[in-house]
CSV table of C-alpha atoms and ligand atoms in Angstrom, one decimal:
chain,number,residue,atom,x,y,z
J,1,UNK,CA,-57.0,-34.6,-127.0
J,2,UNK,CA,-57.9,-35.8,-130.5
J,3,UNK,CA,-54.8,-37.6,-132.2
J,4,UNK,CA,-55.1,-38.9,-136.0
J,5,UNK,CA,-55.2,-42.3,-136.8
J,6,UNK,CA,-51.6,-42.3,-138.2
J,7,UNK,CA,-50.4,-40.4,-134.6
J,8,UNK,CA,-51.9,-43.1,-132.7
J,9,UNK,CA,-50.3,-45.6,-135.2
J,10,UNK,CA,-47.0,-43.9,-134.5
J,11,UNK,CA,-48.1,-43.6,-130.6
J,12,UNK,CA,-48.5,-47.5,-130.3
J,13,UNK,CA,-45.3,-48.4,-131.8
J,14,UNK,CA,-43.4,-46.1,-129.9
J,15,UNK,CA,-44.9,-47.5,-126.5
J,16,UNK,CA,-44.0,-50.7,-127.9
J,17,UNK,CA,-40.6,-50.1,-128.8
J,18,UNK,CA,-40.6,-48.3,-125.1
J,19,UNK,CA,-41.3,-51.5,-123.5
J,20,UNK,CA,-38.8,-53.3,-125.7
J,21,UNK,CA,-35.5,-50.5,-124.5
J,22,UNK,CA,-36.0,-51.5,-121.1
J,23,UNK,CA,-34.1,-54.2,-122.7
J,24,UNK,CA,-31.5,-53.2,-124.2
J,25,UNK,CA,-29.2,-56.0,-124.4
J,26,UNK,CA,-31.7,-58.3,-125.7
J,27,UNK,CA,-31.1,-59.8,-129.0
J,28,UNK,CA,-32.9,-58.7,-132.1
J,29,UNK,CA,-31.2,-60.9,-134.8
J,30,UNK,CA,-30.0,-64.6,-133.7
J,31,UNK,CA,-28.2,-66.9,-136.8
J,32,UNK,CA,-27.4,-70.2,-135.5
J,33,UNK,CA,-26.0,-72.5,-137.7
J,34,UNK,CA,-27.2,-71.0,-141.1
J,35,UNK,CA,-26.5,-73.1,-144.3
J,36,UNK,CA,-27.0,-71.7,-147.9
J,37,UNK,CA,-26.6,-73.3,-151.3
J,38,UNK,CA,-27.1,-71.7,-154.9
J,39,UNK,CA,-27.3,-75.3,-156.5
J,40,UNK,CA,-24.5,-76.8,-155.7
J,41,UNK,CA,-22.8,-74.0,-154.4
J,42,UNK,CA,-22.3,-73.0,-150.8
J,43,UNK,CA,-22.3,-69.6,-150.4
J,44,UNK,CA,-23.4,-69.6,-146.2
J,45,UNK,CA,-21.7,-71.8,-144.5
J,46,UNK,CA,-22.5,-71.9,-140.6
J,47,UNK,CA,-23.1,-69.1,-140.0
J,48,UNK,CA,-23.8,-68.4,-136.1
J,49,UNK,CA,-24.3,-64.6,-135.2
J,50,UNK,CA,-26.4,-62.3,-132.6
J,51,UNK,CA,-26.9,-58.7,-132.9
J,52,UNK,CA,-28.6,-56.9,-129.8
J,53,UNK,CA,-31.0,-54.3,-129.6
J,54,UNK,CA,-29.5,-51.3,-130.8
J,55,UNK,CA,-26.2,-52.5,-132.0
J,56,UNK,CA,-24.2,-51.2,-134.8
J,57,UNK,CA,-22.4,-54.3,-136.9
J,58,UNK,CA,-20.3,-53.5,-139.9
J,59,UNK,CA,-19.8,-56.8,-142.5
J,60,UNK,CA,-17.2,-56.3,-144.1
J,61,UNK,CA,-15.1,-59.2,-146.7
J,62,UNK,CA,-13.7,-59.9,-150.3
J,63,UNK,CA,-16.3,-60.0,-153.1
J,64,UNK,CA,-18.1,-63.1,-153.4
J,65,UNK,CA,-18.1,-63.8,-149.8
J,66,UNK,CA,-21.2,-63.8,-148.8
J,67,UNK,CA,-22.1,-60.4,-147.1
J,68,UNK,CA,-25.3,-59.7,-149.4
J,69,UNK,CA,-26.8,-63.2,-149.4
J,70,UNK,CA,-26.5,-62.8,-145.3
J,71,UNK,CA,-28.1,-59.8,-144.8
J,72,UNK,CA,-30.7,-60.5,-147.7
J,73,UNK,CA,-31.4,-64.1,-145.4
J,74,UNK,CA,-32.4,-61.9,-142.2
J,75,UNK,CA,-35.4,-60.8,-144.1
J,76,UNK,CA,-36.0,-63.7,-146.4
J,77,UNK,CA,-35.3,-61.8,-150.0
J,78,UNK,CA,-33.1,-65.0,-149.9
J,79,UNK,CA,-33.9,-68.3,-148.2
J,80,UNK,CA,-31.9,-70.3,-146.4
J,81,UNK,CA,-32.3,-74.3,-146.5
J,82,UNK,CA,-30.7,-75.1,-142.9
J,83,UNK,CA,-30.2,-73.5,-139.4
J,84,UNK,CA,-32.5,-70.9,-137.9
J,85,UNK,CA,-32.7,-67.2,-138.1
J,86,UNK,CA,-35.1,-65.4,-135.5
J,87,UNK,CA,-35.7,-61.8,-135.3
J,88,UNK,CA,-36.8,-60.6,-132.2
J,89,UNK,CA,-37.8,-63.7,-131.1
J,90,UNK,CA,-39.8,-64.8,-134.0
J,91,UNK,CA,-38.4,-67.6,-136.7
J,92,UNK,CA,-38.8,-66.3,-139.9
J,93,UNK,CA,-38.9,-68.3,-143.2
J,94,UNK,CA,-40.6,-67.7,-146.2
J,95,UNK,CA,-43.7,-69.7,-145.4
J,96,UNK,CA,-44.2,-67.7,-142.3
J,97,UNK,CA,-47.5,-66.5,-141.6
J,98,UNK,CA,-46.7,-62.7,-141.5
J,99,UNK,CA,-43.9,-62.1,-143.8
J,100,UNK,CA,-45.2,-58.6,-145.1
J,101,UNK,CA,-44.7,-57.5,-141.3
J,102,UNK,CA,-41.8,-59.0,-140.4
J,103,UNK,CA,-40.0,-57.6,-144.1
J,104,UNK,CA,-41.9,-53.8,-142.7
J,105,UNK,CA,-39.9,-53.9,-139.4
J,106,UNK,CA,-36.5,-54.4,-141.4
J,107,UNK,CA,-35.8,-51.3,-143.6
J,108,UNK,CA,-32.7,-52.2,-146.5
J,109,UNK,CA,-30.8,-50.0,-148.5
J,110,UNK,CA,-29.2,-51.0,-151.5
J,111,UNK,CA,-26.4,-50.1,-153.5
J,112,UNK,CA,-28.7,-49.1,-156.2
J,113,UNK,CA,-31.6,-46.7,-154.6
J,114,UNK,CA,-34.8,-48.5,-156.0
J,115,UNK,CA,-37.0,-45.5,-156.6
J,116,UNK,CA,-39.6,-45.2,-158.5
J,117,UNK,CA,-39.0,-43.2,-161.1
J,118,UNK,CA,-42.2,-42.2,-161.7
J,119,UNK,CA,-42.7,-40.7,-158.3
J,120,UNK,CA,-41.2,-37.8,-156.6
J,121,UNK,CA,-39.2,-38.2,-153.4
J,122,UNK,CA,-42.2,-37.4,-151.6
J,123,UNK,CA,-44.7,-39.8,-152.7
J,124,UNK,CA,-42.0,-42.4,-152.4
J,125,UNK,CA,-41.7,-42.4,-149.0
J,126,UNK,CA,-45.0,-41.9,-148.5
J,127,UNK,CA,-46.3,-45.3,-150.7
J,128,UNK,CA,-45.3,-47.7,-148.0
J,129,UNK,CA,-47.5,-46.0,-145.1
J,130,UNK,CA,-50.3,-46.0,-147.0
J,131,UNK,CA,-50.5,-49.4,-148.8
J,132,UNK,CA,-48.9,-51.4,-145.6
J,133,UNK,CA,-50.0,-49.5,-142.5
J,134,UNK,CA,-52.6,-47.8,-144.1
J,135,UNK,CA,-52.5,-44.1,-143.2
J,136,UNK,CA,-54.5,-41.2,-144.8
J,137,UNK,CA,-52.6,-39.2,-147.5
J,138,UNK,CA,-52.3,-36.2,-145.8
J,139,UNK,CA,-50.5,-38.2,-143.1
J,140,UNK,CA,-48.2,-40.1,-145.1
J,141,UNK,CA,-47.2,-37.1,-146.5
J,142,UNK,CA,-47.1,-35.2,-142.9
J,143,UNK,CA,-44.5,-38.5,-141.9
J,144,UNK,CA,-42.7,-39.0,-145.1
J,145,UNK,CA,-41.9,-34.6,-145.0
J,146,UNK,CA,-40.3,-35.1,-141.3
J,147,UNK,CA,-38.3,-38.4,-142.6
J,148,UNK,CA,-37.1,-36.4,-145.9
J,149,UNK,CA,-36.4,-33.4,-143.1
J,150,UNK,CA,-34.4,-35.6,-141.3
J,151,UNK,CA,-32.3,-36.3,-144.0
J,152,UNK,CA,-31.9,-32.9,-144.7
J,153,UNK,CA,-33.3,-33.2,-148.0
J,154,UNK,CA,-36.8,-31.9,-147.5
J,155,UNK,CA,-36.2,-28.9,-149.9
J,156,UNK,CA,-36.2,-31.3,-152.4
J,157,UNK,CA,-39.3,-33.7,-151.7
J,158,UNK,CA,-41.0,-32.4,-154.9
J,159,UNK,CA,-38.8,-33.7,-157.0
J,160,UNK,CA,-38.5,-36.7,-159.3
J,161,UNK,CA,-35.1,-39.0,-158.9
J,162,UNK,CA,-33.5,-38.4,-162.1
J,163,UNK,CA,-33.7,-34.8,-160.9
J,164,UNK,CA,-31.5,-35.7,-158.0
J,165,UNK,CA,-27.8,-36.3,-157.2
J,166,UNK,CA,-27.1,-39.9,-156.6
J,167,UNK,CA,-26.2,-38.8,-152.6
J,168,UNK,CA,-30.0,-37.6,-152.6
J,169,UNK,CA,-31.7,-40.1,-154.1
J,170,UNK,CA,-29.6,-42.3,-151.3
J,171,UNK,CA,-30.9,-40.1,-148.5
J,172,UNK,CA,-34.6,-40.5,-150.0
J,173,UNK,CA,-34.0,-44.0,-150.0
J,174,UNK,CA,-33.2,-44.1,-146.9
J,175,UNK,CA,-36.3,-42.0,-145.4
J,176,UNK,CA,-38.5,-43.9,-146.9
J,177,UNK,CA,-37.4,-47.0,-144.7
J,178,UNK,CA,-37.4,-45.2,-141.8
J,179,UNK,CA,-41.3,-44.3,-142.6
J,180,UNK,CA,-41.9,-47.4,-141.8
J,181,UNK,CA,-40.5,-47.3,-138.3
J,182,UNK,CA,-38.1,-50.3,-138.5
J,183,UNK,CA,-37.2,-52.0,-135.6
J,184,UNK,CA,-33.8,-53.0,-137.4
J,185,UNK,CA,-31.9,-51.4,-140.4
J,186,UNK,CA,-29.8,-53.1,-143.2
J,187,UNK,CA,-27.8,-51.3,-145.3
J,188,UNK,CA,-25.7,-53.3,-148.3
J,189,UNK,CA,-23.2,-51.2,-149.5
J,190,UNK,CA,-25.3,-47.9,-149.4
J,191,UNK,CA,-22.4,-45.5,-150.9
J,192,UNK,CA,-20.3,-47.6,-153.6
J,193,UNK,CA,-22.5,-46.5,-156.1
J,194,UNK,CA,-21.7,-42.9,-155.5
J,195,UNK,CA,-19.2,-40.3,-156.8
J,196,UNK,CA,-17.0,-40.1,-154.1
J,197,UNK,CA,-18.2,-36.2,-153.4
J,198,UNK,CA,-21.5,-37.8,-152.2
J,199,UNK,CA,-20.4,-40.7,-150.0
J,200,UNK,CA,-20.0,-38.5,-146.9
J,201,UNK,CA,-23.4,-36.4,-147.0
J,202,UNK,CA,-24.7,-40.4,-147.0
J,203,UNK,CA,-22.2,-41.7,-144.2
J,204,UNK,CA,-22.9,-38.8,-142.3
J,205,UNK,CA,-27.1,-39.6,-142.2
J,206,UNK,CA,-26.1,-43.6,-141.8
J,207,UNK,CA,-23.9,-41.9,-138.1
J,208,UNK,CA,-26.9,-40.1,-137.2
J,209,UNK,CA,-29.5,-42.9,-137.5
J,210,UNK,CA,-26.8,-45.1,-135.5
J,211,UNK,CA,-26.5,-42.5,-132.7
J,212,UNK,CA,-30.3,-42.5,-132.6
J,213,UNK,CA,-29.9,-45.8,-131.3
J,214,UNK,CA,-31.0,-48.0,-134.5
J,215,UNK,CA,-30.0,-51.0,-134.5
J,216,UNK,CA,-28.1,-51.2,-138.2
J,217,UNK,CA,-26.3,-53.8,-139.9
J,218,UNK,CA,-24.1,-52.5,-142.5
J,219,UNK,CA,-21.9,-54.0,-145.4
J,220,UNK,CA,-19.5,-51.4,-146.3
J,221,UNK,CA,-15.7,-51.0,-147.4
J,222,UNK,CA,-15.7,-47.5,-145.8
J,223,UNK,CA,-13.3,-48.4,-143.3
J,224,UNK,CA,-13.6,-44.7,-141.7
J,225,UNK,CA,-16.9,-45.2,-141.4
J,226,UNK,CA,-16.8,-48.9,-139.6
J,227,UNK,CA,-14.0,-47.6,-137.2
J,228,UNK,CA,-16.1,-44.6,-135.8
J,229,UNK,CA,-19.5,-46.0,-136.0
J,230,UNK,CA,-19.7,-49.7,-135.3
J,231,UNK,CA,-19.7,-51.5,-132.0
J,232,UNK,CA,-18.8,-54.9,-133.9
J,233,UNK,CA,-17.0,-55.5,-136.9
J,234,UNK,CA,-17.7,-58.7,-138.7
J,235,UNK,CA,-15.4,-60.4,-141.9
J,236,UNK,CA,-16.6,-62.4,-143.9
J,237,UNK,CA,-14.4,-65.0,-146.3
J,238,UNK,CA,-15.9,-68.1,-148.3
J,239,UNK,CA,-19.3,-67.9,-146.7
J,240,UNK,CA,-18.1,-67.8,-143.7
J,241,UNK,CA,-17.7,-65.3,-140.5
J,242,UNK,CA,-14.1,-65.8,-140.0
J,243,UNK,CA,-13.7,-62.9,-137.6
J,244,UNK,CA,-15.9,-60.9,-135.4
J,245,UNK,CA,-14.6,-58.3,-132.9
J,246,UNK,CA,-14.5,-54.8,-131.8
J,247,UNK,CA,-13.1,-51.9,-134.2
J,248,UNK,CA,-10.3,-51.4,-132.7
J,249,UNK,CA,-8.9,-54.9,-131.9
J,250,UNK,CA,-10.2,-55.2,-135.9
J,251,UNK,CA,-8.1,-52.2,-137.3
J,252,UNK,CA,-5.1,-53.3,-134.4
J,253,UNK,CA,-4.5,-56.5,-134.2
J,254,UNK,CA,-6.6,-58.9,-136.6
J,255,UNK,CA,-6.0,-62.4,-135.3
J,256,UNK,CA,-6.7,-63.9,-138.7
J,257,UNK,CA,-4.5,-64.1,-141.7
J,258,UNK,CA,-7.0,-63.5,-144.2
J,259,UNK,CA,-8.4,-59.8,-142.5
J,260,UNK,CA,-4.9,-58.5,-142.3
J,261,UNK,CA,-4.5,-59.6,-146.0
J,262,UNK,CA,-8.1,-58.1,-146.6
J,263,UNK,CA,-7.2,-54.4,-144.6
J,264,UNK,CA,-3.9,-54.2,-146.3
J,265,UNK,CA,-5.8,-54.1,-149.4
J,266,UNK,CA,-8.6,-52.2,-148.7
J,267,UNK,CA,-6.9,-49.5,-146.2
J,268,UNK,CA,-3.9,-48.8,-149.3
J,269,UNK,CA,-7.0,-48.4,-151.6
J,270,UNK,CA,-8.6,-45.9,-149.6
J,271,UNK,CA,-7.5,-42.3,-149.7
J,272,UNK,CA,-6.5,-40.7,-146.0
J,273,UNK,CA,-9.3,-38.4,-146.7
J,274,UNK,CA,-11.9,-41.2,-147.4
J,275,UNK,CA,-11.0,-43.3,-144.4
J,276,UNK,CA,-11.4,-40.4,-142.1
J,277,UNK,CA,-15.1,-39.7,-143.6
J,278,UNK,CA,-17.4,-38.6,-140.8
J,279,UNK,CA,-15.3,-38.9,-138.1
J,280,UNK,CA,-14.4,-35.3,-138.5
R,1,LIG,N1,-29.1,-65.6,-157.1
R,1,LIG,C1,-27.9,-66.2,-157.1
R,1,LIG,N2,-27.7,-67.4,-157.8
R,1,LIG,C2,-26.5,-68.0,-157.8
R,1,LIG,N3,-25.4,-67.6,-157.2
R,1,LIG,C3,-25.5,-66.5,-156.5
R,1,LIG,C4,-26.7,-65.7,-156.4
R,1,LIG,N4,-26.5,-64.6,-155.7
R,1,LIG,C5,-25.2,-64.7,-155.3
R,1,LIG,N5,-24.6,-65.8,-155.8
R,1,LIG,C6,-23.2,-66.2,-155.5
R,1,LIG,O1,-23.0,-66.3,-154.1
R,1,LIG,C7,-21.8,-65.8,-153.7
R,1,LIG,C8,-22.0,-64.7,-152.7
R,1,LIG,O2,-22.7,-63.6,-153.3
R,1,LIG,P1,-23.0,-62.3,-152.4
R,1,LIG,O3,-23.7,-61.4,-153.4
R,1,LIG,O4,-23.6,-62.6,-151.2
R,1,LIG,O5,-21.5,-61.8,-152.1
R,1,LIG,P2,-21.0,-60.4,-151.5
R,1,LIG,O6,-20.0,-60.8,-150.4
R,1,LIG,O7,-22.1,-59.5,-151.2
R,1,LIG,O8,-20.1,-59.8,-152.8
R,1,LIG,P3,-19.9,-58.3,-153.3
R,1,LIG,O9,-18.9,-57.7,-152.4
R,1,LIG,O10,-19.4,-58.5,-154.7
R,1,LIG,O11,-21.3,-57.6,-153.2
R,1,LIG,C9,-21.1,-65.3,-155.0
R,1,LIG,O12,-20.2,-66.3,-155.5
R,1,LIG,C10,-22.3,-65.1,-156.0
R,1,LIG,O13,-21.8,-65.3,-157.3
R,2,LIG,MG1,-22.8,-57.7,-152.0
């Protein structure tokens, strides 16, 4: 049988990421002792943390705390000056030899989407297949169609993004990580730029991708959200992890002082409605 180049592409990750599942409990992402400073400024302080293949992690913490400069460490949009970080296996730092790679195999999703304006939803998730794992076109176009599909926004791949809702452009955002297969997925604060209407037709693609078996960290206040989807809930205060534990010893019985301060908060801000989002 005669497969395209970009098939076989797909083909030899997928055997790859075969091998890797037999696995499953091996760790992706391992923090040990991660230090940041802006200038003088501490803003990682620490920080120890392992996520395994496949695991969902919700960050969670005050403003200011940290969650953003974490995440944006794991694939070196922001360095960090002591401690290591290795992702599956490999140390990364900015002066690592294949940083284009490693940055490929972790998809992120911003609070603000990042498309191109210029280019329809289409052609924005099919740019990074052709420029970094060089496909054809027509294939690009073939993978970025069944990403946009799986976002159930495929109806709308000819369009540009100020022709789409804020929930859309999200969704297109978020196929065009996935065309780049990524091992891991980061999302930081993917919905609090949206009108509430359009946080749940988000949320809702976020739970499918996790019940896929991705292995996503998350930074979210959607408390709903964390308490259905993650396997581990991590909060952050000051730079530091103060607590890390499963959702429902998190929502429960918070051992520390500062989490039951930050839920009260948080949990009184959030409509019933809200909190319940995708969990049906
Ligand atoms: N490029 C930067 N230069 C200097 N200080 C920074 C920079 N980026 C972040 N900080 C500071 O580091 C601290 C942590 O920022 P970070 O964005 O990681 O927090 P966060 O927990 O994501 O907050 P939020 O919930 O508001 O997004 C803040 O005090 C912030 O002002
Ligand atoms: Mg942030």
């Amino acid at each position: 049988m005669n497969f395209t180049r970009g098939e076989r592409l797909v083909m030899q990750r997928s055997d790859q990421e075969a091998a890797a599942d037999q696995t499953p409990d091996a760790v992706i992402i391992k923090m040990t002792g991660v230090n940041k400073w802006f200038g003088a400024f501490q803003v990682l302080k620490e920080v120890h943390l392992e996520v395994r293949r496949g695991e969902r992690v919700v960050i969670c913490g005050p403003s200011g705390s940290g969650k953003s400069t974490l995440i944006r460490c794991l694939n070196q949009l922001e360095e960090h000056q002591q401690g290591a970080i290795l992702i599956d296996g490999v140390k990364v730092s900015r002066t690592m030899r294949n940083i284009a790679t490693m940055r490929s195999e972790i998809g992120m999703v911003f609070q603000s989407f990042n498309l191109f304006p210029h280019l329809t939803a289409l052609e924005n998730c099919a740019l990074a297949p052709m420029k970094v794992r060089g496909l054809r076109a027509e294939e690009a176009k073939r993978l970025a169609m069944d990403l946009l599909d799986r976002v159930h926004i495929a109806d709308q791949a000819q369009k540009y993004p100020a022709q789409l809702s804020g929930g859309q452009q999200q969704r297109v955002a978020i196929a065009r990580s996935l065309c780049m297969s990524p091992k891991i997925m980061l999302f930081d604060e993917p919905t609090s730029a949206l009108d509430p209407e359009m946080v749940k037709e988000v949320l809702d693609v976020i739970t499918d991708l996790a019940s896929s078996g991705m292995t996503m960290l998350v930074v979210t206040h959607e408390m709903g959200f964390a308490r259905s989807v993650a396997d581990r809930i991590i909060f952050m205060d000051k730079g530091q992890i103060a607590e890390e534990a499963a959702p429902e010893q998190f929502f429960v019985n918070p051992r520390n002082e500062r989490t039951r301060q930050f839920l009260g908060q948080i949990l009184s801000s959030q409509p019933r409605s809200r909190e319940r989002t995708s969990t049906g």
